[in-house]
Coordinates of C-alpha atoms in Angstrom, one line a residue:
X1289 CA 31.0 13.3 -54.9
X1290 CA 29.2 13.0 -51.3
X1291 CA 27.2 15.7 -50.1
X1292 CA 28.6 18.5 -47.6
X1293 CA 26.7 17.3 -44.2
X1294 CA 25.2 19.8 -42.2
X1295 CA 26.5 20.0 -38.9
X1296 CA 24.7 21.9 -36.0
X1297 CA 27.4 24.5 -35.8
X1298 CA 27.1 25.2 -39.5
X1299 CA 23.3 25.4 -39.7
X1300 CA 24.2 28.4 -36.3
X1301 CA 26.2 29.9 -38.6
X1302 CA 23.6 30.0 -41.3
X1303 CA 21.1 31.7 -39.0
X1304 CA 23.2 34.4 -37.7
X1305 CA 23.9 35.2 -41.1
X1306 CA 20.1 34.9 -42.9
X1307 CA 19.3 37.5 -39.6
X1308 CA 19.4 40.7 -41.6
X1309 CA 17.5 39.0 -44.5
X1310 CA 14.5 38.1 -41.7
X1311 CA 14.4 41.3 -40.2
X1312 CA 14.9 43.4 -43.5
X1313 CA 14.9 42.0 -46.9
X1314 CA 11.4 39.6 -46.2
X1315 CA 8.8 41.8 -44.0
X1316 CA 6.2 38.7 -45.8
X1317 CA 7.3 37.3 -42.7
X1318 CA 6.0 39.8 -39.7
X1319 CA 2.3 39.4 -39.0
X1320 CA 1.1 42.5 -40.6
X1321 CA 2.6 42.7 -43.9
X1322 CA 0.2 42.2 -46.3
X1323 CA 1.1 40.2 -49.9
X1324 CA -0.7 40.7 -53.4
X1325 CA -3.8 38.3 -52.1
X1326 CA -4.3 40.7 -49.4
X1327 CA -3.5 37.5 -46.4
X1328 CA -0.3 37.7 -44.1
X1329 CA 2.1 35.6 -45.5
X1330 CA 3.3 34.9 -41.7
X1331 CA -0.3 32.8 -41.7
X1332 CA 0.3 31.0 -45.6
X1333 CA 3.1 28.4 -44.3
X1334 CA 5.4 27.0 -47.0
X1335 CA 4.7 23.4 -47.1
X1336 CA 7.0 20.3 -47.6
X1337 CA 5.7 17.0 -48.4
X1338 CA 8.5 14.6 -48.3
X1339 CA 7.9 11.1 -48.7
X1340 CA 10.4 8.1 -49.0
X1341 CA 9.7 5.0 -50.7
X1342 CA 9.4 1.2 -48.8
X1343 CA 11.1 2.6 -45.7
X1344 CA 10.5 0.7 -42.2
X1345 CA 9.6 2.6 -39.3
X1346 CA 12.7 1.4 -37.8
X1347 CA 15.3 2.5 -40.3
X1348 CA 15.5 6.3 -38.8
X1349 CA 17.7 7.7 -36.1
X1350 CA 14.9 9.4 -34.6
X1351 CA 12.7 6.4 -34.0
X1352 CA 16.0 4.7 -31.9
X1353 CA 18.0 2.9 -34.9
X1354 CA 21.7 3.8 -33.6
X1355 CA 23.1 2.2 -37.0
X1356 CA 21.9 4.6 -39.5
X1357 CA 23.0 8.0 -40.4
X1358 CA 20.9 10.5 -40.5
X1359 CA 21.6 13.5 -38.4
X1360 CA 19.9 15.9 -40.9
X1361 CA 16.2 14.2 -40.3
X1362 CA 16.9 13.9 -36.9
X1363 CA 17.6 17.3 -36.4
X1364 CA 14.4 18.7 -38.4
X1365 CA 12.7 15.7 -36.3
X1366 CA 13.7 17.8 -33.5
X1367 CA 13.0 20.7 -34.3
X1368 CA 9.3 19.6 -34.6
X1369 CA 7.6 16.7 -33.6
X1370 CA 7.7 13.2 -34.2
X1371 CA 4.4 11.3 -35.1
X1372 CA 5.1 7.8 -33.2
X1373 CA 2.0 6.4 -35.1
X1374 CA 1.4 7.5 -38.3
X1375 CA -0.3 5.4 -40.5
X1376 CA 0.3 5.1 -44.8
X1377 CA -2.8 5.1 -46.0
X1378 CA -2.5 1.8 -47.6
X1379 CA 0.8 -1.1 -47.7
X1380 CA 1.7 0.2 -51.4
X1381 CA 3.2 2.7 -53.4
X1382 CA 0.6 4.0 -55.6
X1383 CA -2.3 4.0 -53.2
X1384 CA -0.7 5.8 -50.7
X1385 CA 0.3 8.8 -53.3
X1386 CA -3.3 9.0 -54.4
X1387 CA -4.4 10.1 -50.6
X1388 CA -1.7 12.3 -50.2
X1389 CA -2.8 14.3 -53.1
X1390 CA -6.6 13.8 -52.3
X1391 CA -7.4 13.6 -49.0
X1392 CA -9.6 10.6 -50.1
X1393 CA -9.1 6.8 -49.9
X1394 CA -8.3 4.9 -52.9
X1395 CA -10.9 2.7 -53.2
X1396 CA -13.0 6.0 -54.0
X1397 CA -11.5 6.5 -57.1
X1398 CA -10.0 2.9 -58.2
X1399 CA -6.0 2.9 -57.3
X1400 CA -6.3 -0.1 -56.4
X1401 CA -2.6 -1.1 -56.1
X1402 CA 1.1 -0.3 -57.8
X1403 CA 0.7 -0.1 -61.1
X1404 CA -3.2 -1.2 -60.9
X1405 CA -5.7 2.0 -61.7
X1406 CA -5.2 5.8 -62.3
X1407 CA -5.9 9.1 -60.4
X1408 CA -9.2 10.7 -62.3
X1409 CA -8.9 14.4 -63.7
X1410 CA -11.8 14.8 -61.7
X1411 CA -10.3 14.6 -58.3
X1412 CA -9.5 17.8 -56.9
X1413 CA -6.2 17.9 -55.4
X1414 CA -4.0 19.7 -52.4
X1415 CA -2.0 21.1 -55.3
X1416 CA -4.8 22.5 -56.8
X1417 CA -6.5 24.2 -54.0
X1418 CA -3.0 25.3 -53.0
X1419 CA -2.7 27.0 -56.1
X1420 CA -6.0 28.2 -56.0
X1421 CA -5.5 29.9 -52.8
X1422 CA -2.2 31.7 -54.8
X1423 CA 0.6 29.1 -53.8
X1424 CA 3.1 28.2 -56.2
X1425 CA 3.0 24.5 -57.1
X1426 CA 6.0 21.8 -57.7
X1427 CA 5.9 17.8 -57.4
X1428 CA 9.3 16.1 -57.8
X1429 CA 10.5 12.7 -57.9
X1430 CA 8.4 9.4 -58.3
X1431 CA 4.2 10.0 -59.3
X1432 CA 2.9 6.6 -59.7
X1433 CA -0.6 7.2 -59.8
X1434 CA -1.2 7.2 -63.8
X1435 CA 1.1 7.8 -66.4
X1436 CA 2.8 10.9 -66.3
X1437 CA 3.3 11.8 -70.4
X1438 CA 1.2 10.6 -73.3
X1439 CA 4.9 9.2 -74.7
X1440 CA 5.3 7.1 -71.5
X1441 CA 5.7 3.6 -72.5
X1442 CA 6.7 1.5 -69.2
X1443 CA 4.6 -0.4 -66.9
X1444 CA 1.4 0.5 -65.7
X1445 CA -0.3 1.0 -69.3
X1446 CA 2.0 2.6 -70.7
X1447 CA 0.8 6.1 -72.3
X1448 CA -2.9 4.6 -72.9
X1449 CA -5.2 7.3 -72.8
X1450 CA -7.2 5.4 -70.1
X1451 CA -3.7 5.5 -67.9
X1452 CA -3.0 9.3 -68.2
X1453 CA -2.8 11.1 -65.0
X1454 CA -0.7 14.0 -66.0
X1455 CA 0.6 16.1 -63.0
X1456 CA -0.3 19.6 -64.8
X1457 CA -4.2 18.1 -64.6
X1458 CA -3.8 18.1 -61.0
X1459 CA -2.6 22.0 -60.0
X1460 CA 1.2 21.7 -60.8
X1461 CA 3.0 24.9 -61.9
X1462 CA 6.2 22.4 -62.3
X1463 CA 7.2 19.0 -62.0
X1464 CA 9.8 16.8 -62.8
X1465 CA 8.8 13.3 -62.1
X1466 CA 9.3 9.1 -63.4
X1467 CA 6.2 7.1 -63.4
X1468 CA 7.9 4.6 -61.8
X1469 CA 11.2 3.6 -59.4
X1470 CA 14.5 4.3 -60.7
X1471 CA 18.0 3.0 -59.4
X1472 CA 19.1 4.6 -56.5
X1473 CA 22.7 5.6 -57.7
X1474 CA 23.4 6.6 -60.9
X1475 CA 19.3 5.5 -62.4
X1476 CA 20.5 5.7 -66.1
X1477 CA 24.0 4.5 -65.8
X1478 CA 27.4 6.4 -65.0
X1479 CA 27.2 9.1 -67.8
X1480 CA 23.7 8.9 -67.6
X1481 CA 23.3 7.1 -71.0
X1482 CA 20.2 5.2 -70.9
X1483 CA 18.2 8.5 -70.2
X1484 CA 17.3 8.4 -73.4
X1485 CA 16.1 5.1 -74.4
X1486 CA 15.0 3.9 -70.9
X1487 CA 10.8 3.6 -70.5
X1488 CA 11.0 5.6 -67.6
X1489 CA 12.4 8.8 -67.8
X1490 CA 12.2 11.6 -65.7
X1491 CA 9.9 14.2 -67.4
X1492 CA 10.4 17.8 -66.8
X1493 CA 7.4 20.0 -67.3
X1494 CA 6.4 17.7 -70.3
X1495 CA 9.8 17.4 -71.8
X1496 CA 12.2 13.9 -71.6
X1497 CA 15.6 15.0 -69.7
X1498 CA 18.3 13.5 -70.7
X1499 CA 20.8 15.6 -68.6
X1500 CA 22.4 16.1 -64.8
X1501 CA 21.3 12.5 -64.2
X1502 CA 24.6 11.6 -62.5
X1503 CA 25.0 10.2 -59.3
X1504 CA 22.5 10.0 -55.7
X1505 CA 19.1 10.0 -57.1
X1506 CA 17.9 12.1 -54.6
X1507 CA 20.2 15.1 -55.4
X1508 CA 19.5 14.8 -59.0
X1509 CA 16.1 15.6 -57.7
X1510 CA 16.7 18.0 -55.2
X1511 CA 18.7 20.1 -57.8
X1512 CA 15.4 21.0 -59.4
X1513 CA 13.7 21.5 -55.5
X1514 CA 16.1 24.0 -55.3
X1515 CA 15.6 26.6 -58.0
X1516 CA 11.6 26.1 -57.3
X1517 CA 11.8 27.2 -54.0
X1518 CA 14.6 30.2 -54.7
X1519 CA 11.7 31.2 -57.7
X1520 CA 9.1 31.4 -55.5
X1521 CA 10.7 32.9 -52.4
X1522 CA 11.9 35.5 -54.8
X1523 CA 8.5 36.5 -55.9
X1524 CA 7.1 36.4 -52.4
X1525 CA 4.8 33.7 -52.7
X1526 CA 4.3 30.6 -50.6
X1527 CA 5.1 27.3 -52.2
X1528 CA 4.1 23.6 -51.9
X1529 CA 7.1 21.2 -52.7
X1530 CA 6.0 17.6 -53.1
X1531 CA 9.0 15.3 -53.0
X1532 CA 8.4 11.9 -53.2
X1533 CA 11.8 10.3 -53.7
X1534 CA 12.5 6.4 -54.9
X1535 CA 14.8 5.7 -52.0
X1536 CA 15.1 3.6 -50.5
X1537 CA 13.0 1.0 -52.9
X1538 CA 15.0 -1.2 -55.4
X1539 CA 16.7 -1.2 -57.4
X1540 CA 18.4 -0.3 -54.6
X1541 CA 22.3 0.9 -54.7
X1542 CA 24.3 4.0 -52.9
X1543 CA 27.1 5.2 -53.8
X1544 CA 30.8 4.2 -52.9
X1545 CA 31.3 6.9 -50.4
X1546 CA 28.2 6.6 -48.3
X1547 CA 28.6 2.6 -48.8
X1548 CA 32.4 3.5 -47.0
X1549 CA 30.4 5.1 -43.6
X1550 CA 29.1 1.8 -43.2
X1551 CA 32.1 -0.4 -43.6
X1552 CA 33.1 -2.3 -40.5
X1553 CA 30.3 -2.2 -38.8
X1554 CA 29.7 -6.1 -39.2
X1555 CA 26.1 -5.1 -41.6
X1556 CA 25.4 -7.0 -44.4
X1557 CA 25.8 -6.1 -47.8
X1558 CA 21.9 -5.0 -48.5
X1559 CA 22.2 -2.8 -45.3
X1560 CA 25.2 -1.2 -46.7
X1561 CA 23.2 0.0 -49.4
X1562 CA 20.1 0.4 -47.5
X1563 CA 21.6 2.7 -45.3
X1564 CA 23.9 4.2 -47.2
X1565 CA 21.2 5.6 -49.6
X1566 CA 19.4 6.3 -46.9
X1567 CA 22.2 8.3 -45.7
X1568 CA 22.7 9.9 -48.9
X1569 CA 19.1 11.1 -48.9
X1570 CA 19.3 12.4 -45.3
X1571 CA 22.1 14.7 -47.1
X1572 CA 19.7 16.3 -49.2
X1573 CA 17.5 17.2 -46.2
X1574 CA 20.0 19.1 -44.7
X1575 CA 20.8 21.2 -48.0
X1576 CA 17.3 21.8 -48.7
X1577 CA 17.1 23.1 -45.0
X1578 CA 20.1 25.2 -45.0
X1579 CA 19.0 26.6 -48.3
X1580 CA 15.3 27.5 -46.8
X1581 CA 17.1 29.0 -44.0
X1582 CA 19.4 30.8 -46.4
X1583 CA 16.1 32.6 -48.2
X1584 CA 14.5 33.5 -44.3
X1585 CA 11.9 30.6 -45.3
X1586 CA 12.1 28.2 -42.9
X1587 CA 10.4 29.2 -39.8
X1588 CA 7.3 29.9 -42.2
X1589 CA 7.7 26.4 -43.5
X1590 CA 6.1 22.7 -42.5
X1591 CA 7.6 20.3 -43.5
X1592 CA 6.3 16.4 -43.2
X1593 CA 7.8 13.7 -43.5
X1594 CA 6.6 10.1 -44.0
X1595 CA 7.1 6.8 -46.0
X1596 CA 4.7 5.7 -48.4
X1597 CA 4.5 2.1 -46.7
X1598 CA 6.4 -0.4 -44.5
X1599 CA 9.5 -2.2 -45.6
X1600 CA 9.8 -4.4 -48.5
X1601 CA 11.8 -7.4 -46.6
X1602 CA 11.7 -7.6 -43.0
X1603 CA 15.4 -8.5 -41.2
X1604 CA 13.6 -11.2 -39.7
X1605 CA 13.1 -12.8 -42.7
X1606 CA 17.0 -12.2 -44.1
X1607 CA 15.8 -8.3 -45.4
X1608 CA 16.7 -5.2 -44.1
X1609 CA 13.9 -3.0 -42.8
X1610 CA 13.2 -2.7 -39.3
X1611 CA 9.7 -2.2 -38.4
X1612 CA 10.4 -1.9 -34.5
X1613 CA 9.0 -5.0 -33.5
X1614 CA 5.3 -3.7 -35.5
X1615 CA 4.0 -7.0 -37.5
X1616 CA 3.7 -7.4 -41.4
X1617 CA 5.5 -5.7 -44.1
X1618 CA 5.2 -4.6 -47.4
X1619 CA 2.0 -5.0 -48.8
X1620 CA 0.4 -6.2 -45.0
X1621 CA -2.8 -4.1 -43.4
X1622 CA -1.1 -4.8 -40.4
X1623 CA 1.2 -2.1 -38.4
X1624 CA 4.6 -3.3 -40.2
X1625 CA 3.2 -2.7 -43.2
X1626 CA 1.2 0.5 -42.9
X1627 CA 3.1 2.4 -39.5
X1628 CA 6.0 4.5 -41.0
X1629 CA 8.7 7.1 -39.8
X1630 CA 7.5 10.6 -39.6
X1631 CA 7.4 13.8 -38.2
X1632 CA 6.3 17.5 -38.7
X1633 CA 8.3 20.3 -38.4
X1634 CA 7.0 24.3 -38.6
X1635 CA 9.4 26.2 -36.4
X1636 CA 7.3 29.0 -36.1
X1637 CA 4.1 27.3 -34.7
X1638 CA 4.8 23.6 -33.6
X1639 CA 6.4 23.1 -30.4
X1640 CA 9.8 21.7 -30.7
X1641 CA 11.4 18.2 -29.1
X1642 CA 7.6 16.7 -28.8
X1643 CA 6.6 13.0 -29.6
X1644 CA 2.6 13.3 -30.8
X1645 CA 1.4 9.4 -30.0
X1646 CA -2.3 10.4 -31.7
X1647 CA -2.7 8.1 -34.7
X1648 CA -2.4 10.2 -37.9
X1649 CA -2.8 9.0 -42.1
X1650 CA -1.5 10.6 -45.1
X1651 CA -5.2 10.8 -45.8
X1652 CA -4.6 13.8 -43.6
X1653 CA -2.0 16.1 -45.1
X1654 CA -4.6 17.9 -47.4
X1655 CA -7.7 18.7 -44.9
X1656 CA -4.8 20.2 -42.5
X1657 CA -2.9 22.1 -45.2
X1658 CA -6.0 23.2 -46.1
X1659 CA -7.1 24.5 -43.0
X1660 CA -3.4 26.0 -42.6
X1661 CA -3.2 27.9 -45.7
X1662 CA -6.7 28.9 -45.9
X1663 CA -7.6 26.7 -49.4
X1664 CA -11.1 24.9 -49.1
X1665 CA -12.8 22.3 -51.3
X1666 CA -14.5 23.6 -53.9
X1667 CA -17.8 20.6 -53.0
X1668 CA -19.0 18.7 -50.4
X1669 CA -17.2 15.4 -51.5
X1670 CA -16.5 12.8 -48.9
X1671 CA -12.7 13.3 -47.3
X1672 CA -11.7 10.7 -45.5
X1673 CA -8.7 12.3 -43.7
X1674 CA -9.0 14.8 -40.7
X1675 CA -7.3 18.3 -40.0
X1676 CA -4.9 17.5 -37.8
X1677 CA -4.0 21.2 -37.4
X1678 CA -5.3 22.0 -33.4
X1679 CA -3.0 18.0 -32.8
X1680 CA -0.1 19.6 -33.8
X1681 CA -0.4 22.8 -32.3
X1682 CA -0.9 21.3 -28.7
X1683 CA -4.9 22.4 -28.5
X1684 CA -5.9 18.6 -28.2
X1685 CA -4.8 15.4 -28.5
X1686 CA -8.2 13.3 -30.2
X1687 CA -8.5 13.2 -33.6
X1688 CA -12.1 13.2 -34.8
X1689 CA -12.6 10.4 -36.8
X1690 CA -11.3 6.7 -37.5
X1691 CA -8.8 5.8 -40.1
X1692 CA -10.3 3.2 -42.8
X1693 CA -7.9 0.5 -44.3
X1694 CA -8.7 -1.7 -47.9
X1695 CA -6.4 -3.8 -49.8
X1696 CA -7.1 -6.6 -51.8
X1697 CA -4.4 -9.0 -52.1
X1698 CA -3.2 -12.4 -51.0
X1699 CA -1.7 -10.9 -48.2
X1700 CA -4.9 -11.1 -45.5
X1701 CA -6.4 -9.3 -43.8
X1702 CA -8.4 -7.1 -46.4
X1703 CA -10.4 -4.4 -44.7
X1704 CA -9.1 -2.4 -41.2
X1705 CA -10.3 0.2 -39.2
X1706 CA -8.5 2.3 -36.9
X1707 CA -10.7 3.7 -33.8
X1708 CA -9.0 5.0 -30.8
X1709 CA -6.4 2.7 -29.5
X1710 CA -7.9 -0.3 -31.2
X1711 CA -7.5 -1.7 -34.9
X1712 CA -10.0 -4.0 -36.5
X1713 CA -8.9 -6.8 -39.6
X1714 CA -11.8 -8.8 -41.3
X1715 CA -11.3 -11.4 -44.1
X1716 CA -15.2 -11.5 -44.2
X1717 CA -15.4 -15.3 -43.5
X1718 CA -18.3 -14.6 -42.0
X1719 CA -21.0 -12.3 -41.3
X1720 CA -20.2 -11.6 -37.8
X1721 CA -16.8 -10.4 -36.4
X1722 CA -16.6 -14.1 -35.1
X1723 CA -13.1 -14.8 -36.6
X1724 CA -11.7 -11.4 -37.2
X1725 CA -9.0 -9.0 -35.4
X1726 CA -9.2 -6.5 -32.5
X1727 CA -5.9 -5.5 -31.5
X1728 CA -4.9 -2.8 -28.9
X1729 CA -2.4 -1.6 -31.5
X1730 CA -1.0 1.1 -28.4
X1731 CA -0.7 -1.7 -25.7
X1732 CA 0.1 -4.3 -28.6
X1733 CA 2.4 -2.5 -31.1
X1734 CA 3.3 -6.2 -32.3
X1735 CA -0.6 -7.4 -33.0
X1736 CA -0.4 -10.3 -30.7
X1737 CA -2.9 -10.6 -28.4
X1738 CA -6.6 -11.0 -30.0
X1739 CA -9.4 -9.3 -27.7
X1740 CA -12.0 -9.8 -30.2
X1741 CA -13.6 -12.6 -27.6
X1742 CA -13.4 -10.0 -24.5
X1743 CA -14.6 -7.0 -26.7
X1744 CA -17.6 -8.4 -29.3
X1745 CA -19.3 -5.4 -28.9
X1746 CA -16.4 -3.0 -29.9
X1747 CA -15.3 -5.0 -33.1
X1748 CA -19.0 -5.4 -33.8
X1749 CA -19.4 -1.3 -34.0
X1750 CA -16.0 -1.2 -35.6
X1751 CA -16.9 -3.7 -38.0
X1752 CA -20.3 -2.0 -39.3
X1753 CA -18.4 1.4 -39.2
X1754 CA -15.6 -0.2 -42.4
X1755 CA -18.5 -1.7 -44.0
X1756 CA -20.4 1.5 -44.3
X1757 CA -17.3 2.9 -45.6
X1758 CA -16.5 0.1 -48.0
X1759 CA -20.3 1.0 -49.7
X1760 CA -19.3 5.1 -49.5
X1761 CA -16.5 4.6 -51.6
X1762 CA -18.3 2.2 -53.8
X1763 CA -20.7 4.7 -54.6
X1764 CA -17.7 7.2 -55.2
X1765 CA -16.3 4.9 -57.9
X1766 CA -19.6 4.6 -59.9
X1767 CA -19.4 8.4 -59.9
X1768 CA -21.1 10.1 -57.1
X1769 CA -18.9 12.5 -56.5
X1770 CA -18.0 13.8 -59.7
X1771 CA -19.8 15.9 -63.0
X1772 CA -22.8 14.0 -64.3
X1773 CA -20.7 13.2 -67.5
X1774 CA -17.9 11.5 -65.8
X1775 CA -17.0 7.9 -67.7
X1776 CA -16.3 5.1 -64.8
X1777 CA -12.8 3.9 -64.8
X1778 CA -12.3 0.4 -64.7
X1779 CA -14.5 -1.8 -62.7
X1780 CA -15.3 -1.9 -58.6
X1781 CA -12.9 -4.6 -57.3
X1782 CA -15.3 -7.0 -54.6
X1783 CA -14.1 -8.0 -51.9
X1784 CA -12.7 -11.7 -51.6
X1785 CA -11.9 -14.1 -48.7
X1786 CA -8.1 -14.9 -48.1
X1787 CA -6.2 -16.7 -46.1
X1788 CA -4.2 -14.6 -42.9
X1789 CA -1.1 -15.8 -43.2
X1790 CA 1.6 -14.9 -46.2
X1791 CA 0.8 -17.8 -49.4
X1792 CA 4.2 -19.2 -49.8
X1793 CA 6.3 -17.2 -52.5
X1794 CA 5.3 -19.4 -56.1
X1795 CA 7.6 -21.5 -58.1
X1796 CA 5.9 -21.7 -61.0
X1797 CA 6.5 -20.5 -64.9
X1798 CA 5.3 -17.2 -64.2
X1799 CA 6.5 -16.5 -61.4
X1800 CA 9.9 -17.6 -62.5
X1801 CA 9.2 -14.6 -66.1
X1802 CA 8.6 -12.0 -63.4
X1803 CA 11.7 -12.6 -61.6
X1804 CA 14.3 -13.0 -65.0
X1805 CA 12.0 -9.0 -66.0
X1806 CA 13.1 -7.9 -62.6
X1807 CA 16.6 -8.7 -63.1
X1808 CA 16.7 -7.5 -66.6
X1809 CA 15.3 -4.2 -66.0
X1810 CA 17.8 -3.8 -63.2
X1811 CA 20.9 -4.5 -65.0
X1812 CA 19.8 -1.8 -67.3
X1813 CA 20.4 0.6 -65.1
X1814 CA 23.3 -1.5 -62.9
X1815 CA 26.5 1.0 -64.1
X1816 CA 28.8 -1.4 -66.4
X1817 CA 31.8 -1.7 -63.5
X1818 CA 29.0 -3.2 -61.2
X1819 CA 28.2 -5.7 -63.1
X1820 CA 31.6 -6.9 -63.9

């Protein structure tokens, strides 16, 4: 059954009635209460990291898409402020995840694409130093940056010892995570069935689950948010709830009642389940609000929200994600594929109703939790993302250094950088930035115009600035940054030239295998009276 939406007058009615539990069941909310660790619990935020899966900046209420549903992100969208350019840091799942947990670009420590490299037990992560600093600890939903149990047996490597990335190495006091995507609706069948046989289960806390598997995806995960968040409210600590959820990335299906909200509206079948998923998941924002306003949580809490990259089809191309008019997709360097929907919301510090237009990376989620919940590093390693915390408190509007981009496929360009209001591509055809990309990405959202002839000496200074980044993170990979006994993982992947426009999909044998897998592993999942 659909979801109870939360409508404005019924989230009133839950603050008027959490107001006695504010002012008298949690004094860990006034300023000078002191907790256990000695700090002010009013100045240790709660923190939410929600993150979607292959959603378009586009596909969002609050970025102007009157089709979609989605009051409930809306609403926390308002109640914070939206982040018009924020920036995955790369155009794929798994790479992305790694510098959300890290504060550190990939290339650093060889996640090099989905599927392709592991997150070393060596990195330290946000989870760790938030537990460090006396948080409690939960990641829920997709991990995808190693294999999550040594009985994994999917894609990826399987559960290889040279694959493990185990969330408990990383500072988790739960999870309950897949390695990989599941189906949307219903991800082991209508009863739940293929739970356990499938190769990628959800694993709670080290243990298979084979049970309340039924129905949206995103509520089977939520139902475990939940009783994290009631735990730890309970025993007065802050928390960090990492929810990375598979919608809306295939297979992709919603169920019949959000499917109905759509009907008659003239979209397509792939939008209906694009946005009725979509829908479905905005749901589960609104519960997981009403509930932190329930406990007297939520004006301590900040919560972001992102994708992990641009959509996987484009609607100009026959697909269904929207990237406003941004260029690329999927697995592009360019804005369509990197620019996502997000926003930040802390009722009790960040002014509500704002737009921030300063760009932003997930690269930077754990230098400003950091700096939010008092947790530091415990070296001097590189960290490639900036504390954003003085941006979103209004105190300034400049972030303090660029945003690097790598990612080697055949979709050009390979290396970015993002300075200002510009953004830099190079294929390295050359030695000189002769050839290359400087777009005005503010002025130019759509990457059209070309300045790298008016401004040679911009690109040129942009140009040396991702190089000498590029040879940072190779020395990162061979070690640098880690114990003296740390074995190297795989080897550096070089740079290569590639062409910059999108190689025509391949017809060949292989291609062909890949596509009959796809379908197969699908119709697992596919309950039996859809694929009648």
């Amino acid at each position: 059954m659909m979801r109870e939406r939360f409508s404005p007058w019924q989230v009133a009615v839950v603050i008027m009635s959490t107001t006695c539990v504010l002012l008298v069941c949690r004094p860990g909310l006034t300023d000078d209460h002191e907790t256990t660790s000695g700090k002010s619990k009013a100045h240790r935020p709660n923190i939410v990291l929600m993150m979607t899966d292959d959603h378009g900046w586009g596909d969002v209420g609050f970025n102007g898409n009157a089709d979609i549903i989605t009051p409930n992100l809306d609403g926390v969208c308002e109640q914070g402020a939206r982040l018009y350019h924020f920036f995955a840091a790369a155009p794929v799942c798994s790479p992305t995840r790694g510098s959300v947990l890290t504060g550190r670009h990939y290339y650093r420590y060889g996640i090099w694409g989905a599927n392709d490299g592991r997150l070393p037990r060596q990195e330290y992560s946000i989870a760790q130093g938030l537990k460090d600093a006396g948080y409690s600890t939960g990641h829920f939903g997709k991990w995808h940056v190693g294999s999550p149990h040594p009985d994994y047996r999917g894609k990826g490597g399987g559960g290889n010892p040279d694959r493990l990335a185990l969330p408990q190495w990383f500072g988790y006091d739960k999870h309950f995570v897949t390695h990989h995507a599941v189906c949307t609706w219903n991800p082991y069948g209508e009863d739940g069935q293929n739970a356990e046989t499938t190769d990628n289960p959800y694993w709670e806390d080290g243990r298979r689950v084979v049970e309340r598997l039924v129905g949206d995806d995103t509520k089977v995960i939520m139902d475990r948010v939940i009783p994290f968040v009631e735990k730890a409210s309970k025993e007065h600590k802050p928390f960090l709830s990492v929810i990375w959820t598979h919608t809306p990335h295939s297979p992709l299906r919603a169920g019949p009642e959000y499917k109905k909200m759509y009907e008659g509206r003239g979209l397509s079948g792939k939008l209906l389940d694009y946005y009725g998923a979509l829908t479905a998941l905005d749901d589960q924002v609104g519960r997981l609000e009403a509930k932190l306003r329930e406990m007297g949580e939520w004006e301590n809490t900040m919560f972001w929200f992102c994708a992990d990259n641009g959509p996987a089809s484009h609607v100009r191309d026959g697909g269904h994600g929207k990237t406003g008019g941004m260029r690329g997709k999927k697995a592009h360097l360019f804005n369509g594929g990197t620019c996502v929907p997000a926003f930040v919301c802390w009722p009790a510090k960040v002014k509500p109703g704002i737009t921030i237009k300063t760009p932003m990376s997930t690269m930077d989620y754990l230098p400003t939790v950091f700096a939010a919940a008092g947790a530091k590093m415990p070296d001097d390693r590189p960290i490639d993302g900036d504390n954003l915390l003085d941006i979103i408190l209004g105190k300034t509007a400049r972030r303090s250094r660029p945003i690097p981009f790598r990612f080697s496929s055949d979709n050009a360009p390979g290396l970015g950088l993002l300075d200002g209001d510009f953004r830099y591509y190079t294929n390295f055809v050359s030695d000189t930035p002769e050839g290359d990309l400087l777009y005005n990405f503010v002025a130019d959202r759509g990457e059209q115009e070309n300045l790298i002839r008016q401004m040679p000496e911009k690109a040129t200074q942009m140009r040396k600035h991702a190089l000498d980044f590029i040879a940072s993170c190779k020395r990162s990979h061979a070690g640098s940054d880690y114990p003296d006994d740390y074995e190297l993982l795989g080897k550096w992947k070089t740079m290569k030239n590639t062409p910059w426009e999108t190689p025509q999909p391949k017809t060949g044998k292989k291609n062909r295998n890949k596509k009959e897998k796809r379908k197969n592993r699908e119709a697992e999942n596919t309950p039996a009276k859809e694929r009648q």
